[in-house]
Amino acid sequence: MISRAVIQMILGQYPLSPKGIHGLSHWARVLENGRNLARKTGARIEVVELFAVFHDARRMNEGWDREHGYRGAELAARFQGTHFHLSERDFDLLYEACRDHTDGGTAADITIQTCWDSDRLDLGRVRIDLDRKYLCTEAARDSALMAWADRRSREGFVPELIWQEWDLRLADKE
Ligand SMILES: [Fe+2]
């Protein structure tokens, strides 16, 4: 589970609005997508959860920002060993998942694939239709799961874990 300290640190440096399309509710939906997927794929759940909160944490704008995955990975590297503790192998998975998440690839370790799918299942919020050929895992290509994730994304659903696990209100930082 992501600690409140990690979320606070990420928000403290996040240059955009936490209410934006790449902000808190996106991170929380990605995290819940990832939890659902990881149960089926066997992905390393700690990596999947940390990916949810780091992969877009260094975006500089809400549009085209080619290097933001790399910057998110570097931010995670700064806080590995202090704010969270992954094994070297798991940290390498997190780093690669963040760095390469915007490249559109599908071939990778199952934990990285699960991270990428958890993010791609939340594309409906920017009116991009889900396309099975860009999903990496069988678990993500499940029709019911795709419909569930897509509906939440398009509705801008705000998961309760923001309050219950992260102890935040969306109004914490404008
Ligand atoms: Fe994302």
CSV table of C-alpha atoms and ligand atoms in Angstrom, one decimal:
chain,number,residue,atom,x,y,z
A,1,MET,CA,0.0,0.0,0.0
A,2,ILE,CA,1.2,3.5,-0.8
A,3,SER,CA,2.0,5.5,2.3
A,4,ARG,CA,0.7,9.0,3.0
A,5,ALA,CA,4.3,10.2,3.1
A,6,VAL,CA,5.0,9.0,-0.4
A,7,ILE,CA,1.8,10.7,-1.8
A,8,GLN,CA,2.6,13.9,0.1
A,9,MET,CA,6.1,14.0,-1.3
A,10,ILE,CA,4.9,13.4,-4.8
A,11,LEU,CA,2.2,16.1,-4.5
A,12,GLY,CA,4.6,18.5,-3.0
A,13,GLN,CA,6.7,18.5,-6.2
A,14,TYR,CA,3.9,17.9,-8.7
A,15,PRO,CA,3.9,20.9,-11.0
A,16,LEU,CA,0.4,20.5,-12.3
A,17,SER,CA,-3.1,20.6,-10.7
A,18,PRO,CA,-3.8,17.4,-8.7
A,19,LYS,CA,-7.3,17.7,-10.1
A,20,GLY,CA,-6.1,17.5,-13.7
A,21,ILE,CA,-6.4,14.6,-16.1
A,22,HIS,CA,-3.0,13.2,-15.1
A,23,GLY,CA,-3.5,13.9,-11.4
A,24,LEU,CA,-4.7,12.2,-8.3
A,25,SER,CA,-7.9,10.6,-9.5
A,26,HIS,CA,-6.0,9.1,-12.5
A,27,TRP,CA,-3.3,7.7,-10.2
A,28,ALA,CA,-6.0,6.2,-8.0
A,29,ARG,CA,-7.9,4.6,-10.9
A,30,VAL,CA,-4.6,3.3,-12.3
A,31,LEU,CA,-3.8,1.8,-8.9
A,32,GLU,CA,-7.2,0.1,-8.7
A,33,ASN,CA,-6.9,-1.2,-12.3
A,34,GLY,CA,-3.5,-2.5,-11.3
A,35,ARG,CA,-4.8,-4.3,-8.3
A,36,ASN,CA,-7.5,-6.0,-10.4
A,37,LEU,CA,-5.0,-7.0,-13.0
A,38,ALA,CA,-2.3,-8.2,-10.7
A,39,ARG,CA,-4.6,-10.7,-9.1
A,40,LYS,CA,-4.7,-12.4,-12.4
A,41,THR,CA,-1.3,-11.7,-13.9
A,42,GLY,CA,0.7,-12.4,-10.7
A,43,ALA,CA,2.5,-9.0,-11.1
A,44,ARG,CA,4.6,-7.7,-8.2
A,45,ILE,CA,1.9,-5.6,-6.5
A,46,GLU,CA,4.2,-3.2,-4.8
A,47,VAL,CA,5.7,-2.3,-8.1
A,48,VAL,CA,2.3,-1.9,-9.7
A,49,GLU,CA,1.1,0.4,-6.9
A,50,LEU,CA,4.2,2.6,-7.0
A,51,PHE,CA,4.0,2.9,-10.8
A,52,ALA,CA,0.5,4.3,-10.4
A,53,VAL,CA,1.7,7.2,-8.3
A,54,PHE,CA,5.1,7.8,-10.0
A,55,HIS,CA,4.6,7.4,-13.7
A,56,ASP,CA,3.0,10.8,-14.3
A,57,ALA,CA,4.4,12.5,-11.2
A,58,ARG,CA,6.9,14.6,-13.2
A,59,ARG,CA,4.7,15.8,-16.0
A,60,MET,CA,5.3,19.4,-17.0
A,61,ASN,CA,2.1,19.7,-19.0
A,62,GLU,CA,-1.2,17.8,-19.6
A,63,GLY,CA,-0.4,17.2,-23.3
A,64,TRP,CA,2.7,16.0,-25.2
A,65,ASP,CA,5.6,15.7,-22.7
A,66,ARG,CA,8.0,13.1,-24.2
A,67,GLU,CA,10.4,12.8,-21.2
A,68,HIS,CA,7.9,12.6,-18.4
A,69,GLY,CA,8.2,8.9,-18.0
A,70,TYR,CA,12.0,9.1,-17.6
A,71,ARG,CA,11.6,12.0,-15.1
A,72,GLY,CA,9.0,9.9,-13.1
A,73,ALA,CA,11.4,7.0,-13.0
A,74,GLU,CA,14.2,9.3,-11.7
A,75,LEU,CA,11.9,10.7,-9.0
A,76,ALA,CA,11.2,7.2,-7.9
A,77,ALA,CA,15.0,6.6,-7.8
A,78,ARG,CA,15.4,9.5,-5.5
A,79,PHE,CA,13.0,8.1,-3.0
A,80,GLN,CA,13.8,4.4,-3.2
A,81,GLY,CA,15.4,3.4,0.1
A,82,THR,CA,14.0,6.4,2.0
A,83,HIS,CA,10.3,6.8,1.3
A,84,PHE,CA,9.8,3.2,0.1
A,85,HIS,CA,12.0,0.1,-0.1
A,86,LEU,CA,12.0,-2.3,-3.0
A,87,SER,CA,14.4,-5.0,-3.8
A,88,GLU,CA,16.9,-4.1,-6.5
A,89,ARG,CA,15.1,-6.4,-8.9
A,90,ASP,CA,11.7,-4.8,-8.2
A,91,PHE,CA,13.1,-1.3,-8.3
A,92,ASP,CA,14.5,-2.1,-11.8
A,93,LEU,CA,11.0,-3.1,-12.9
A,94,LEU,CA,9.4,0.1,-11.5
A,95,TYR,CA,12.1,2.2,-13.1
A,96,GLU,CA,11.6,0.6,-16.5
A,97,ALA,CA,7.8,0.6,-16.3
A,98,CYS,CA,7.8,4.4,-15.6
A,99,ARG,CA,10.5,5.3,-18.1
A,100,ASP,CA,9.0,3.4,-21.0
A,101,HIS,CA,5.3,3.8,-20.3
A,102,THR,CA,4.7,6.3,-23.0
A,103,ASP,CA,6.4,4.4,-25.8
A,104,GLY,CA,3.4,2.3,-26.6
A,105,GLY,CA,5.3,-1.0,-26.3
A,106,THR,CA,3.7,-4.3,-25.2
A,107,ALA,CA,6.6,-6.7,-24.8
A,108,ALA,CA,8.1,-6.7,-21.3
A,109,ASP,CA,8.2,-8.5,-18.0
A,110,ILE,CA,4.7,-9.4,-16.7
A,111,THR,CA,4.9,-6.8,-13.9
A,112,ILE,CA,5.8,-4.0,-16.4
A,113,GLN,CA,3.0,-5.2,-18.7
A,114,THR,CA,0.6,-5.0,-15.8
A,115,CYS,CA,1.7,-1.4,-15.0
A,116,TRP,CA,1.3,-0.3,-18.6
A,117,ASP,CA,-2.2,-1.9,-18.9
A,118,SER,CA,-3.4,-0.3,-15.7
A,119,ASP,CA,-2.5,3.1,-17.2
A,120,ARG,CA,-3.9,2.3,-20.7
A,121,LEU,CA,-7.2,1.2,-19.2
A,122,ASP,CA,-7.7,4.8,-18.0
A,123,LEU,CA,-7.5,6.4,-21.5
A,124,GLY,CA,-11.2,7.0,-21.7
A,125,ARG,CA,-10.9,10.2,-19.7
A,126,VAL,CA,-9.1,11.8,-22.6
A,127,ARG,CA,-11.7,10.3,-25.1
A,128,ILE,CA,-9.4,7.7,-26.4
A,129,ASP,CA,-11.2,4.4,-27.2
A,130,LEU,CA,-9.5,1.3,-25.7
A,131,ASP,CA,-7.9,-0.9,-28.3
A,132,ARG,CA,-7.0,-4.5,-27.4
A,133,LYS,CA,-3.9,-4.4,-29.6
A,134,TYR,CA,-2.3,-1.9,-27.2
A,135,LEU,CA,-3.1,-3.9,-24.1
A,136,CYS,CA,-0.3,-6.3,-23.0
A,137,THR,CA,-2.0,-8.9,-20.9
A,138,GLU,CA,-5.0,-11.3,-21.4
A,139,ALA,CA,-6.3,-10.0,-18.0
A,140,ALA,CA,-6.6,-6.5,-19.4
A,141,ARG,CA,-8.3,-7.7,-22.6
A,142,ASP,CA,-11.2,-9.0,-20.6
A,143,SER,CA,-14.4,-7.4,-21.9
A,144,ALA,CA,-16.0,-6.8,-18.5
A,145,LEU,CA,-12.8,-5.4,-17.0
A,146,MET,CA,-12.3,-3.1,-20.0
A,147,ALA,CA,-15.9,-1.8,-19.8
A,148,TRP,CA,-15.6,-1.3,-16.0
A,149,ALA,CA,-12.3,0.7,-16.3
A,150,ASP,CA,-13.5,2.7,-19.3
A,151,ARG,CA,-16.7,3.7,-17.7
A,152,ARG,CA,-14.9,4.9,-14.5
A,153,SER,CA,-12.4,6.8,-16.6
A,154,ARG,CA,-14.9,8.6,-18.8
A,155,GLU,CA,-17.0,9.5,-15.7
A,156,GLY,CA,-13.9,10.9,-13.9
A,157,PHE,CA,-14.6,8.5,-11.1
A,158,VAL,CA,-12.7,9.4,-7.9
A,159,PRO,CA,-11.7,6.2,-5.9
A,160,GLU,CA,-12.3,6.3,-2.2
A,161,LEU,CA,-8.7,5.1,-1.6
A,162,ILE,CA,-7.7,8.8,-1.9
A,163,TRP,CA,-9.4,9.4,1.4
A,164,GLN,CA,-9.2,6.0,2.9
A,165,GLU,CA,-5.6,5.0,2.2
A,166,TRP,CA,-3.9,8.3,1.2
A,167,ASP,CA,-5.8,10.4,3.7
A,168,LEU,CA,-6.1,13.2,1.3
A,169,ARG,CA,-8.8,15.5,0.0
A,170,LEU,CA,-8.7,16.6,-3.6
A,171,ALA,CA,-8.7,20.2,-2.3
A,172,ASP,CA,-5.4,19.6,-0.5
A,173,LYS,CA,-3.5,21.3,-3.3
A,174,GLU,CA,-5.0,23.3,-6.1
B,1,FE,FE,-0.9,7.8,-16.6
